[in-house]
GROMACS .gro file of C-alpha atoms in nm:
model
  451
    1UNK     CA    1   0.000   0.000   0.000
    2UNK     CA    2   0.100   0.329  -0.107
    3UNK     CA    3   0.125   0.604   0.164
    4UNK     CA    4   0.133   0.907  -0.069
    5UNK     CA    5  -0.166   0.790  -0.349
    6UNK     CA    6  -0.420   0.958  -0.151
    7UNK     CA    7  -0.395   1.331  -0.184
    8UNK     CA    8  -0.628   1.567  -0.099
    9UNK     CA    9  -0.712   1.630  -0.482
   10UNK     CA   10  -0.779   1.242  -0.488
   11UNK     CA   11  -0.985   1.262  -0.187
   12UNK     CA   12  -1.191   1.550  -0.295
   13UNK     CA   13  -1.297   1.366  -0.602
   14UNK     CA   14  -1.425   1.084  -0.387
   15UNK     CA   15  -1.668   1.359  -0.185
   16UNK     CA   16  -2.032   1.288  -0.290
   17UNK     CA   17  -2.116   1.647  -0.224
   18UNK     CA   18  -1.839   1.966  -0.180
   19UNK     CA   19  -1.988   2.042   0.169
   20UNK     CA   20  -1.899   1.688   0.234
   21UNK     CA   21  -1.553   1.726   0.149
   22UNK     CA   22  -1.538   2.079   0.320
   23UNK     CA   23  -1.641   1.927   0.627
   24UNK     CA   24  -1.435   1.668   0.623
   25UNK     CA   25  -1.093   1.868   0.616
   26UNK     CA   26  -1.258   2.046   0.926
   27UNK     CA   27  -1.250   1.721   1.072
   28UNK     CA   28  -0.937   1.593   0.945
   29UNK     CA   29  -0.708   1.719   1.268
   30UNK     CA   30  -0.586   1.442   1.514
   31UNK     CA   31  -0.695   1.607   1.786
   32UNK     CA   32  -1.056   1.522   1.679
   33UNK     CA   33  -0.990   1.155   1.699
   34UNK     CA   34  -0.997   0.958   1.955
   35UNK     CA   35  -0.743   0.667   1.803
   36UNK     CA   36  -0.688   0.603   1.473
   37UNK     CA   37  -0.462   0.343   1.285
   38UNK     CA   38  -0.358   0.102   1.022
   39UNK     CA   39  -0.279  -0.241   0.907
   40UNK     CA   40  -0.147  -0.367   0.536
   41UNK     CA   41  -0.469  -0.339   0.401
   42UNK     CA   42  -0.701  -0.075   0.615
   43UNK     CA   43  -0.712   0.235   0.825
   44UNK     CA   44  -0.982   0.289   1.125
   45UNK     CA   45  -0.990   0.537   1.384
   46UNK     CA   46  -1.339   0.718   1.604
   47UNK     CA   47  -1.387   1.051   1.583
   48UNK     CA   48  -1.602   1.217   1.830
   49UNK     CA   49  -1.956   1.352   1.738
   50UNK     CA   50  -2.272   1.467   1.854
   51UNK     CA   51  -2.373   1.169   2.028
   52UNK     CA   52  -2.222   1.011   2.359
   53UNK     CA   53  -2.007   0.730   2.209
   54UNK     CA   54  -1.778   0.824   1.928
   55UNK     CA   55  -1.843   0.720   1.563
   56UNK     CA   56  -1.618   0.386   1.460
   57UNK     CA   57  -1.477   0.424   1.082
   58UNK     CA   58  -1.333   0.217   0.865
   59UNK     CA   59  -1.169   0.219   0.545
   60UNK     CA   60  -1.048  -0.085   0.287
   61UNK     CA   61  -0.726   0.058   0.148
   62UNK     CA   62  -0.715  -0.226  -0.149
   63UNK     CA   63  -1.058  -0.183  -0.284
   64UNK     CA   64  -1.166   0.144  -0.148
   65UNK     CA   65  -1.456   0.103   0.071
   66UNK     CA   66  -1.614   0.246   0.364
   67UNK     CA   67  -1.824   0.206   0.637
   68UNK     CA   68  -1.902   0.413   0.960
   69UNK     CA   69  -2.138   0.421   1.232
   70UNK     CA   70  -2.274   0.736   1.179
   71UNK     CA   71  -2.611   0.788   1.030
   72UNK     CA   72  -2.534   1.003   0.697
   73UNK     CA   73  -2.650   0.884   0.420
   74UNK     CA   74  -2.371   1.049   0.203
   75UNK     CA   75  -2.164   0.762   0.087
   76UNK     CA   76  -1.911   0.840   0.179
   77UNK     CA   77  -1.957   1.041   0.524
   78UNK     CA   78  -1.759   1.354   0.565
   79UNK     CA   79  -1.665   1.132   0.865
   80UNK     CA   80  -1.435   0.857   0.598
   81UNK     CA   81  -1.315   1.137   0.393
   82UNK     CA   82  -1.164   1.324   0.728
   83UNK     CA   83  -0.967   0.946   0.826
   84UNK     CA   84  -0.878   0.935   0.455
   85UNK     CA   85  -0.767   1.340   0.456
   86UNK     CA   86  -0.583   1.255   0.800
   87UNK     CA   87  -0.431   0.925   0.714
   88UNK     CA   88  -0.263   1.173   0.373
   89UNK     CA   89  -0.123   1.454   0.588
   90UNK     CA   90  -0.019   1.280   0.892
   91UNK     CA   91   0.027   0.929   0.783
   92UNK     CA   92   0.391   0.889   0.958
   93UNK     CA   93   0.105   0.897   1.354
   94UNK     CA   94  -0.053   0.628   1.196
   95UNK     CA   95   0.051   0.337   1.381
   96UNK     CA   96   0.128  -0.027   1.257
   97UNK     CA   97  -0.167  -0.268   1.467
   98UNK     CA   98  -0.335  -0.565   1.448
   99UNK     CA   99  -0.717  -0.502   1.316
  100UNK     CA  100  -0.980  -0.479   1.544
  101UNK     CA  101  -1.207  -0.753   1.530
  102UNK     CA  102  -1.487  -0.585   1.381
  103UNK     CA  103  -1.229  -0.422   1.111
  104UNK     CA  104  -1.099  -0.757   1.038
  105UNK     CA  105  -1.443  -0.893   1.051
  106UNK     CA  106  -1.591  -0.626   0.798
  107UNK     CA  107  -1.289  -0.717   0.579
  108UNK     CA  108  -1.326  -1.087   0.564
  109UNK     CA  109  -1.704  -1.001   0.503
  110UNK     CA  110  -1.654  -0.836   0.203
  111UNK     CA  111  -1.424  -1.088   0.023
  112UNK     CA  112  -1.651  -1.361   0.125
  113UNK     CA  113  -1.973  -1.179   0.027
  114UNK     CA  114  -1.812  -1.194  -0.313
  115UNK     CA  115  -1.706  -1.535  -0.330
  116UNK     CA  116  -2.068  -1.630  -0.199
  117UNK     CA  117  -2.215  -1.465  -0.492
  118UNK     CA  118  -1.981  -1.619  -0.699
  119UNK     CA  119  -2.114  -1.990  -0.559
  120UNK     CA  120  -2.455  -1.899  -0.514
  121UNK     CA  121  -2.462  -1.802  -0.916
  122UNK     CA  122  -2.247  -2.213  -1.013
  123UNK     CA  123  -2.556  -2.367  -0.737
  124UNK     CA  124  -2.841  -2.239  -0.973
  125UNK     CA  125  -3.069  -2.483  -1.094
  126UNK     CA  126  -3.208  -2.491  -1.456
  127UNK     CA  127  -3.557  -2.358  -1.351
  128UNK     CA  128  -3.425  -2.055  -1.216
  129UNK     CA  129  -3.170  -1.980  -1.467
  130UNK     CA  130  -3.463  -1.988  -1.706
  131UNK     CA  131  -3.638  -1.767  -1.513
  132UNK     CA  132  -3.350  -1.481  -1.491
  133UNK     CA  133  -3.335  -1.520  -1.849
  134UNK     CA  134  -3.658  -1.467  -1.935
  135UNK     CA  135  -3.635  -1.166  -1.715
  136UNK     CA  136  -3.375  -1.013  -1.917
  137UNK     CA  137  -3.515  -1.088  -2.228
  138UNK     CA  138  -3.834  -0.863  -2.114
  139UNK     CA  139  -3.562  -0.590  -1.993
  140UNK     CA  140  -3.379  -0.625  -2.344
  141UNK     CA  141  -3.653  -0.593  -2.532
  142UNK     CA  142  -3.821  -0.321  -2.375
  143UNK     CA  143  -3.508  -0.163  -2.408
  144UNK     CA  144  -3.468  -0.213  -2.752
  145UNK     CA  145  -3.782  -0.047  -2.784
  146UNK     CA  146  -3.702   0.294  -2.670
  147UNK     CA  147  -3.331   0.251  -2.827
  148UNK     CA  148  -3.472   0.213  -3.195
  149UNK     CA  149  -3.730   0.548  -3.089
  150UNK     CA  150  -3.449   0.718  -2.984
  151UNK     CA  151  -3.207   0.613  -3.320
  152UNK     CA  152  -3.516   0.693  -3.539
  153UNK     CA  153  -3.563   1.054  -3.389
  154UNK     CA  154  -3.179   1.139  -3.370
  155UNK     CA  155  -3.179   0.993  -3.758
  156UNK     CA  156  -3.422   1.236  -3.878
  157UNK     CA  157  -3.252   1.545  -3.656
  158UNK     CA  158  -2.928   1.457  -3.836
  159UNK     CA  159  -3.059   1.457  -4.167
  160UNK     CA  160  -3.214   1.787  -4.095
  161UNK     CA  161  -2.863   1.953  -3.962
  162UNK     CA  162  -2.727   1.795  -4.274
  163UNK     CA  163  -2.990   1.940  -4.514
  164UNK     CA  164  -2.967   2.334  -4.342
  165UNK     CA  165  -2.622   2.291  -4.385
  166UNK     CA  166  -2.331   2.292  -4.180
  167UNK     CA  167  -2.236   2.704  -4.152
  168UNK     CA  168  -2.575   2.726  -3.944
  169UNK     CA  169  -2.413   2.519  -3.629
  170UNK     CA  170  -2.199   2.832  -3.511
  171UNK     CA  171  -2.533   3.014  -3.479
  172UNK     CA  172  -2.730   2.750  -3.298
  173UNK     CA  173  -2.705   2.837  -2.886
  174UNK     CA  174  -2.593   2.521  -2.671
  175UNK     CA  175  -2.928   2.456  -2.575
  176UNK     CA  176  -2.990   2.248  -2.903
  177UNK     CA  177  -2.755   2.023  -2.877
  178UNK     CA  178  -2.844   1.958  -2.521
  179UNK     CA  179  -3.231   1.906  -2.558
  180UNK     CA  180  -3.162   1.638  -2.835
  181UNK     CA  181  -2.861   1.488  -2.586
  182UNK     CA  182  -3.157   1.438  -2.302
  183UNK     CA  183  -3.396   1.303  -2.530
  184UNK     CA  184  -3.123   1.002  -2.612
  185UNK     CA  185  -3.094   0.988  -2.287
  186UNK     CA  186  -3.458   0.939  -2.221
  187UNK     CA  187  -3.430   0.665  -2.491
  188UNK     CA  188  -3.220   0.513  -2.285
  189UNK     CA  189  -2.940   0.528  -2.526
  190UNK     CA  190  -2.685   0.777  -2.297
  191UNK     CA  191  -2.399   0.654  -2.568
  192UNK     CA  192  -2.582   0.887  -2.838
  193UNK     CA  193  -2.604   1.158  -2.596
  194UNK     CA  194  -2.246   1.207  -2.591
  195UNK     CA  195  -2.261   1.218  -2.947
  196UNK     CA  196  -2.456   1.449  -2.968
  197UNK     CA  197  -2.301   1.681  -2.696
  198UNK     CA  198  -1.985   1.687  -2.899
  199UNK     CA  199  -2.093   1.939  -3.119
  200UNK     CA  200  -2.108   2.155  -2.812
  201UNK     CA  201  -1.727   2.127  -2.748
  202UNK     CA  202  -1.629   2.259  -3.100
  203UNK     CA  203  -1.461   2.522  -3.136
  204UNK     CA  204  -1.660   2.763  -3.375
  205UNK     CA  205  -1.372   3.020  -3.348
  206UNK     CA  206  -1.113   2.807  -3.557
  207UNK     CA  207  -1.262   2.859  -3.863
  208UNK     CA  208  -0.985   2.623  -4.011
  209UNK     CA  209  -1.088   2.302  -3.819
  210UNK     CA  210  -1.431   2.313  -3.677
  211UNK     CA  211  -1.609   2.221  -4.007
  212UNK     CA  212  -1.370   1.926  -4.061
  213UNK     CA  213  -1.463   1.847  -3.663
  214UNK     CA  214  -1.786   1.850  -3.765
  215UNK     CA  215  -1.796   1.653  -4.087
  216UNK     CA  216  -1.579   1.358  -3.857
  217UNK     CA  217  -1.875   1.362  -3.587
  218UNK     CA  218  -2.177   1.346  -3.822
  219UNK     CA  219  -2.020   1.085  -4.043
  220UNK     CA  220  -1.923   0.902  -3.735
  221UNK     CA  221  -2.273   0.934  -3.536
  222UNK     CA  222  -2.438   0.857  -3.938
  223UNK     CA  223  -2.288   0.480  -3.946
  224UNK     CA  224  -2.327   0.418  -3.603
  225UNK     CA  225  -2.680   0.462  -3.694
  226UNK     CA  226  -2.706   0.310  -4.038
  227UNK     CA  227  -2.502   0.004  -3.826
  228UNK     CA  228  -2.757   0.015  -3.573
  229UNK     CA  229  -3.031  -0.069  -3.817
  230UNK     CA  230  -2.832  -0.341  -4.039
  231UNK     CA  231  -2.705  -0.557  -3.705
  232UNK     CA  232  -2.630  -0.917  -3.816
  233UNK     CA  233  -2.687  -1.081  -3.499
  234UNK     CA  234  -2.430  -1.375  -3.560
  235UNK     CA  235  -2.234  -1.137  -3.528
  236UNK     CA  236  -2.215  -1.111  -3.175
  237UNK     CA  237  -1.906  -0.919  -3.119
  238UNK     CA  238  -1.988  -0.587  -3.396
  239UNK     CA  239  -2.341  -0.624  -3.214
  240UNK     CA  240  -2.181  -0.563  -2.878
  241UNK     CA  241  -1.953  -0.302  -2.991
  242UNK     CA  242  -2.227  -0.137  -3.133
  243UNK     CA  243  -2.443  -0.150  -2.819
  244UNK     CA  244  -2.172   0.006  -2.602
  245UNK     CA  245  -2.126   0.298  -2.817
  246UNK     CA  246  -2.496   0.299  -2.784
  247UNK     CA  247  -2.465   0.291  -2.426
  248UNK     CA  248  -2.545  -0.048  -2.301
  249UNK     CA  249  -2.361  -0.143  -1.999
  250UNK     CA  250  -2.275  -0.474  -1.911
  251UNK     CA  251  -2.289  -0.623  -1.585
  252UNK     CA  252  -1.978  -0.808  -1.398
  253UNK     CA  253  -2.111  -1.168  -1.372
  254UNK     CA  254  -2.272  -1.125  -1.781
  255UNK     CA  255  -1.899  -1.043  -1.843
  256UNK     CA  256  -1.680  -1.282  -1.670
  257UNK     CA  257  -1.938  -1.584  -1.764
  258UNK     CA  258  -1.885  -1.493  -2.087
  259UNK     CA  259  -1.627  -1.754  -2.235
  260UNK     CA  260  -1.534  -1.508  -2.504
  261UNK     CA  261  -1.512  -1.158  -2.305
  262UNK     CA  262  -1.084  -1.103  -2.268
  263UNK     CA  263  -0.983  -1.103  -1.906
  264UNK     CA  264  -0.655  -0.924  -1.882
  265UNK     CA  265  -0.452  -0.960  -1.537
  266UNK     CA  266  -0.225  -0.691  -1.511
  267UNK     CA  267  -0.055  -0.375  -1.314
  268UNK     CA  268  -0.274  -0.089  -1.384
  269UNK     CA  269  -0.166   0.258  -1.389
  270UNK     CA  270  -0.443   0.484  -1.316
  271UNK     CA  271  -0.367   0.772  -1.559
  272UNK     CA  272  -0.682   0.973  -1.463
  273UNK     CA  273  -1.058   1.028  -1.487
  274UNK     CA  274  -1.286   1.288  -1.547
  275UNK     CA  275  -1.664   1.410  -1.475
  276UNK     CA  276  -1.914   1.506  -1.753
  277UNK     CA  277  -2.170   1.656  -1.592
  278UNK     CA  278  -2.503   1.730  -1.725
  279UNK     CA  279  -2.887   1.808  -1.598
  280UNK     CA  280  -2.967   1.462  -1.626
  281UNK     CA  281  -2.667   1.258  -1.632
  282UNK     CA  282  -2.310   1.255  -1.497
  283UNK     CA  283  -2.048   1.037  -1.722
  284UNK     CA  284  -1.754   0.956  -1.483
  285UNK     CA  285  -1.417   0.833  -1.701
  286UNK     CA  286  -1.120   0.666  -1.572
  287UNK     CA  287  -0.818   0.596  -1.792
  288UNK     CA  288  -0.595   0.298  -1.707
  289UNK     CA  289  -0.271   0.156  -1.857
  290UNK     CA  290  -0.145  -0.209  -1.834
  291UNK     CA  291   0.224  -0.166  -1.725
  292UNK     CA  292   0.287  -0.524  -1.867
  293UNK     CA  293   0.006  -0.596  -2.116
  294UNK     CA  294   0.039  -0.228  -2.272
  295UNK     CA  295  -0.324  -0.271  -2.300
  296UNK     CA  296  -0.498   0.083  -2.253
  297UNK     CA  297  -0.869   0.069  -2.067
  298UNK     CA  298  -1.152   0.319  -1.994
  299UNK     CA  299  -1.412   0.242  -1.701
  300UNK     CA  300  -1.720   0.459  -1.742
  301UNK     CA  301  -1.998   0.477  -1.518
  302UNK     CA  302  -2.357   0.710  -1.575
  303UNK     CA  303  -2.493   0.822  -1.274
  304UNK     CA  304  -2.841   0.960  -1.318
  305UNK     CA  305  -3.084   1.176  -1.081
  306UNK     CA  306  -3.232   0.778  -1.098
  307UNK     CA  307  -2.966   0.611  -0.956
  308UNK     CA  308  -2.720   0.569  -0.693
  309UNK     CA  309  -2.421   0.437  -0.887
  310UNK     CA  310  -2.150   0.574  -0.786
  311UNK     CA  311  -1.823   0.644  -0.959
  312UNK     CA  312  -1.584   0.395  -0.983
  313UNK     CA  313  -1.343   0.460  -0.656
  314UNK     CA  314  -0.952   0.458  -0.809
  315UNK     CA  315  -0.717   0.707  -0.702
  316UNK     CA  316  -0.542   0.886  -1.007
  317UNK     CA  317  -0.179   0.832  -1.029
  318UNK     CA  318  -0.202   0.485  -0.843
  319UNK     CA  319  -0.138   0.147  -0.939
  320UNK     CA  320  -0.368  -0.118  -0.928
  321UNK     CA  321  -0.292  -0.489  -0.944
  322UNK     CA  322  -0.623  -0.618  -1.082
  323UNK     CA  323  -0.790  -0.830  -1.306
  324UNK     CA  324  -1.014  -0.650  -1.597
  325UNK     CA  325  -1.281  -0.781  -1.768
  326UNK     CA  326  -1.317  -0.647  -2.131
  327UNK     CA  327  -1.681  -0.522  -2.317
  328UNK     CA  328  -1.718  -0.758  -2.651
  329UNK     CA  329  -1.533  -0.467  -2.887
  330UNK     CA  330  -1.335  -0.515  -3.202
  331UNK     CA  331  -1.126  -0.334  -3.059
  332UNK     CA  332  -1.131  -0.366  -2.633
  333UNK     CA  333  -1.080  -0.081  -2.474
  334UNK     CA  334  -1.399  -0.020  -2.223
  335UNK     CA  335  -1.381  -0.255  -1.916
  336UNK     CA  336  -1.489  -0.327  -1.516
  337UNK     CA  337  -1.275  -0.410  -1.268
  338UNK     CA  338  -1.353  -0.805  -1.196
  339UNK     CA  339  -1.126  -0.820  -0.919
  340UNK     CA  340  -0.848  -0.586  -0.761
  341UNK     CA  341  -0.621  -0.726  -0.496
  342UNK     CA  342  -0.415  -0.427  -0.465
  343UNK     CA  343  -0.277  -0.066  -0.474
  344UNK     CA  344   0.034   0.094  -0.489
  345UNK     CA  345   0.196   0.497  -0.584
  346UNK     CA  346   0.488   0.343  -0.732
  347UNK     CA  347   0.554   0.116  -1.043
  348UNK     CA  348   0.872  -0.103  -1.135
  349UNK     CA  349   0.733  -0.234  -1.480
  350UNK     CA  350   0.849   0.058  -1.724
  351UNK     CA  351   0.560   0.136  -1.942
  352UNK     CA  352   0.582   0.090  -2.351
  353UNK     CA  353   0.631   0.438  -2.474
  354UNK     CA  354   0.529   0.517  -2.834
  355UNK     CA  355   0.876   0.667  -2.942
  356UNK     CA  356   0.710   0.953  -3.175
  357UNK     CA  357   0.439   1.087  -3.305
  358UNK     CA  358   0.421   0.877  -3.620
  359UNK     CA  359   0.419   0.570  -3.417
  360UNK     CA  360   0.168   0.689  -3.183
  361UNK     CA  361  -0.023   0.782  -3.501
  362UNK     CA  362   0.007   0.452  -3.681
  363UNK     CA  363  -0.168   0.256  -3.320
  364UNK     CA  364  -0.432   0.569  -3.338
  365UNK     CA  365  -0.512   0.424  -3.712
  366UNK     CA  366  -0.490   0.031  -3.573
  367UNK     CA  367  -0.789   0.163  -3.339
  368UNK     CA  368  -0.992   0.308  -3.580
  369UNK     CA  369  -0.968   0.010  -3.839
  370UNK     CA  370  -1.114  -0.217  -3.596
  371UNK     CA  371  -1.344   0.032  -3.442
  372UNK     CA  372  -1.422   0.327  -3.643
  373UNK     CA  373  -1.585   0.482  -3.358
  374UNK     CA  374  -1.315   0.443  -3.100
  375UNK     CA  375  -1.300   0.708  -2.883
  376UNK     CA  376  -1.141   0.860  -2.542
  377UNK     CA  377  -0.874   0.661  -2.599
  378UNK     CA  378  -0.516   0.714  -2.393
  379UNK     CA  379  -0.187   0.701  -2.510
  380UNK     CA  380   0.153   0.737  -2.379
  381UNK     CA  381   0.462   0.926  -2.528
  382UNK     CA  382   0.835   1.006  -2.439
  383UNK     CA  383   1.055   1.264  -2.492
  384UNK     CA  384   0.848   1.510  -2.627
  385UNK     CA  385   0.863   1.902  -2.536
  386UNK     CA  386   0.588   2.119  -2.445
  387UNK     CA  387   0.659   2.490  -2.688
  388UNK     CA  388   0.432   2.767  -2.722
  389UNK     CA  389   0.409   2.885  -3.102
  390UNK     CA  390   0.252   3.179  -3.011
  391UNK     CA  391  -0.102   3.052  -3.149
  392UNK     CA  392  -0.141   2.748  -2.958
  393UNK     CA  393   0.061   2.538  -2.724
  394UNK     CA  394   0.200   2.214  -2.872
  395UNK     CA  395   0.385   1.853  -2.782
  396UNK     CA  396   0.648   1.844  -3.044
  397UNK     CA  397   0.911   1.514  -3.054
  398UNK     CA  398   1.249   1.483  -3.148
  399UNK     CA  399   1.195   1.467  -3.475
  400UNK     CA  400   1.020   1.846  -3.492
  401UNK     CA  401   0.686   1.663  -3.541
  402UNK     CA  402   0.385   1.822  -3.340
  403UNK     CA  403   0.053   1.821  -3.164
  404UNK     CA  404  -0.135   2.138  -3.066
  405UNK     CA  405  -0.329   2.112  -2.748
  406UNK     CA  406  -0.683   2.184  -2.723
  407UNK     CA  407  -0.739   2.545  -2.661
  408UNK     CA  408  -0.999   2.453  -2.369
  409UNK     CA  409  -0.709   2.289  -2.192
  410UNK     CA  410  -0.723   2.441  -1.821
  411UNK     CA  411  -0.451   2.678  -1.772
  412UNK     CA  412  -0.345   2.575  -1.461
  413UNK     CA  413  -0.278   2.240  -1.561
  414UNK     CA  414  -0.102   2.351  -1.827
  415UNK     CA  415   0.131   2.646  -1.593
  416UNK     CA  416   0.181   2.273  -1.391
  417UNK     CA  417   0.248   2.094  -1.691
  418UNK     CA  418   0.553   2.360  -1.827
  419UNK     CA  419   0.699   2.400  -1.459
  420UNK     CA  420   0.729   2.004  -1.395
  421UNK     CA  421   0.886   1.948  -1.792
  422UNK     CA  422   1.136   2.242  -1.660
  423UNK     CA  423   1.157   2.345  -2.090
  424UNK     CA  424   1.308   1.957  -2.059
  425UNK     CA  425   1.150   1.641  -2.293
  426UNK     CA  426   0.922   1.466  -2.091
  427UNK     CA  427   0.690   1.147  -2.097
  428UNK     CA  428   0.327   1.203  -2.126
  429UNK     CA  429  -0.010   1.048  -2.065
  430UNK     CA  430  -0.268   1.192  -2.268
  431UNK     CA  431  -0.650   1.214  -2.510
  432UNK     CA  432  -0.617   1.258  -2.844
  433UNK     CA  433  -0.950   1.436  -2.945
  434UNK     CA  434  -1.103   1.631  -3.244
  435UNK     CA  435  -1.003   1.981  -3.061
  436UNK     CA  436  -0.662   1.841  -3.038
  437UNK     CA  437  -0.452   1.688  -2.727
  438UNK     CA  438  -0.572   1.670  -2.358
  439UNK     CA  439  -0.229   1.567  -2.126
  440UNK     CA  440  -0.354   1.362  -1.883
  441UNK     CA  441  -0.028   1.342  -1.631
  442UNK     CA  442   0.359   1.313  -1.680
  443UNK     CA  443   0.615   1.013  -1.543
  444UNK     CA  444   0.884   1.069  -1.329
  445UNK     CA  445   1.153   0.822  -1.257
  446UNK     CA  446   0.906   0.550  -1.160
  447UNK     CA  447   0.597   0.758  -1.061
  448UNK     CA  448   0.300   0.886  -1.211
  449UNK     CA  449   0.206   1.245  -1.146
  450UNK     CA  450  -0.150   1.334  -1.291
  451UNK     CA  451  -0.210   1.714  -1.402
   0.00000   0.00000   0.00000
């Protein structure tokens, strides 16, 4: 276990709610605490509140959970995020014990909770597997109902755009885009939305790129459509690939009892993640890396005002040593975590760089041959240098050969980004989008350090 991965940037990000968080670091002083502590694998302490007896948390370091005695129903309590704030500033008071019983008790819990489920799904009989799959077949098909409503009305709103022409999208306010965005969500197809919502992120003042932007997205979004209708369902793994770009989420056990779905064991570096935020849904991104498989992965979870999924809990910059189970994609790239069994801030498997840009360019066009509509993917460079043109700030290689970076890039990531590269080459995580390249975090020695 790490002692350094969680940072109060990390932690923040966990914080269902900023007034969470913001209480939290109010509690996050060791005075506040009764006792507090750690083993290989957890931390615990009580913290004193309103009541009489203090509240008891606890916190599983290798697969980030929580659980306290307190009665919030944040998840988690401002009461977890002030151990976890403590545990990063003053880690070196955090003494070496043996767990508590109900700690170790908690722990063993969870792991055998999951290897119960696990049995309980081999001891089905026939009967009720017939049953659960005649349950999903109802889901699926109700599903597919509002899918192909939602495909038909985003068909027709394309061919409209199309047909007023493509110089009328500067003039139309954001507002369109996001009305037709919630109405794929509605049709339960939150894949389109994004789609959709793209045309929002253009950038309308480069005259010179946003119509070739444009063109990519609507040709793009106009076979995933056409695809859509002319499925060939023997086909099952262009009909899955389809689906997720759709939207369509698969669950862990439909994954992993899937003979076919790739399973790839691995150290994973957790490059970084992101929030998309919207009225109705929230699209929460995490980027991983395989330090030994030099197999890139996205996890994506939708949370919606309807549900209470939360986002998946990795700390950026950390390695995981976990097991990842794959969507059915020409080209895998989305997964799930099956199972984790560890965390670390430090790597000793050096990652694969791509050497230049041409060779980072020629696994970008592998991508898109197998999957045209590959997206958010992450790649990994060395030695390039960041240099500011006096337009637009760019990652050029050793062999002059550049990159601009998109001009919505946050500045202060980018002031952080020139101060750690010290005018030096550097290695870099990073997006390649339409609007050009988002830098995800830089390695030093044998850390990760995300922007």
């Amino acid at each position: 276990m790490g002692d350094t991965i969680y940072t109060e940037e990390n932690i923040q990000k966990l914080a269902p709610k900023p007034n969470a968080f913001i209480a939290g670091k109010k509690l996050a002083n060791s005075a506040k605490w009764e006792l507090f502590a750690k083993s290989e694998r957890s931390i615990w302490g009580n913290v004193k509140g309103s009541g009489k007896k203090p509240y008891k948390v606890q916190i599983d370091l290798q697969e980030l959970a929580y659980k306290c005695s307190c009665p919030s129903r944040q998840f988690p309590c401002k009461h977890s995020l002030a151990l976890l704030l403590l545990h990063a500033k003053e880690n070196d008071k955090f003494k070496q014990k043996e767990e508590p019983d109900y700690v170790s008790e908690w722990l063993d819990k969870r792991k055998s909770r999951a290897e119960k489920i696990d049995q309980e799904e081999k001891e089905l009989t026939a009967n009720d597997k017939k049953k659960r799959a005649s349950a999903k077949a109802k889901r699926d098909g109700e599903r597919a109902e509002f899918v192909a409503s939602g495909v038909k009305e985003l068909n027709l709103w394309l061919k409209d755009l199309i047909r007023l022409g493509l110089l009328t999208l500067p003039t139309k306010d954001s507002a369109y885009f996001e009305n037709m965005a919630k109405k794929m969500v509605d049709a339960k197809a939150p894949g389109l939305a994004a789609w959709v919502r793209a045309f929002n992120n253009l950038n309308y003042k480069d005259k010179s790129a946003w119509q070739e932007d444009a063109i990519s997205i609507i040709s793009k979004l106009h076979l995933l459509l056409q695809s859509f209708h002319h499925m060939d369902p023997e086909n099952k793994v262009m009909v899955n690939t389809i689906k997720s770009h759709l939207g369509y989420t698969f669950k862990t056990k439909e994954l992993t009892s899937n003979p076919t779905t790739k399973i790839q064991k691995d150290h994973w570096l957790v490059l970084g993640s992101t929030a998309e935020v919207g009225d109705d849904l929230t699209i929460n991104r995490t980027w991983l890396h395989g330090l030994e498989s030099d197999q890139s992965a996205i996890i994506i979870v939708f949370e919606s005002r309807f549900s209470n999924i939360a986002a998946v809990p990795l700390m950026d910059g950390s390695v995981i040593e976990a097991a990842l189970a794959f969507y059915p994609d020409s080209a895998p790239h989305r997964a799930i975590i099956q199972k984790q069994n560890g965390v670390s801030n430090t790597y000793s498997i050096p990652p694969k760089f791509n050497k230049d840009w041409i060779m980072q360019h020629t696994q970008k066009v592998g991508f898109i041959k197998a999957n045209p509509w590959t997206s958010n993917r992450s790649y990994i460079i060395e030695n390039v240098q960041l240099i500011n043109d006096g337009k637009y700030w760019l990652l050029v290689d050793e062999d002059k050969n550049y990159k601009i970076i998109e001009h919505t890039y946050d500045e202060e990531k980018l002031m952080s980004l020139l101060l750690m590269s010290n005018n030096a080459p550097f290695n870099v995580a990073f997006l390649e989008r339409t609007t050009g390249i988002y830098p995800l975090g830089v390695f030093e020695a044998n850390k990760y350090i995300c922007l």
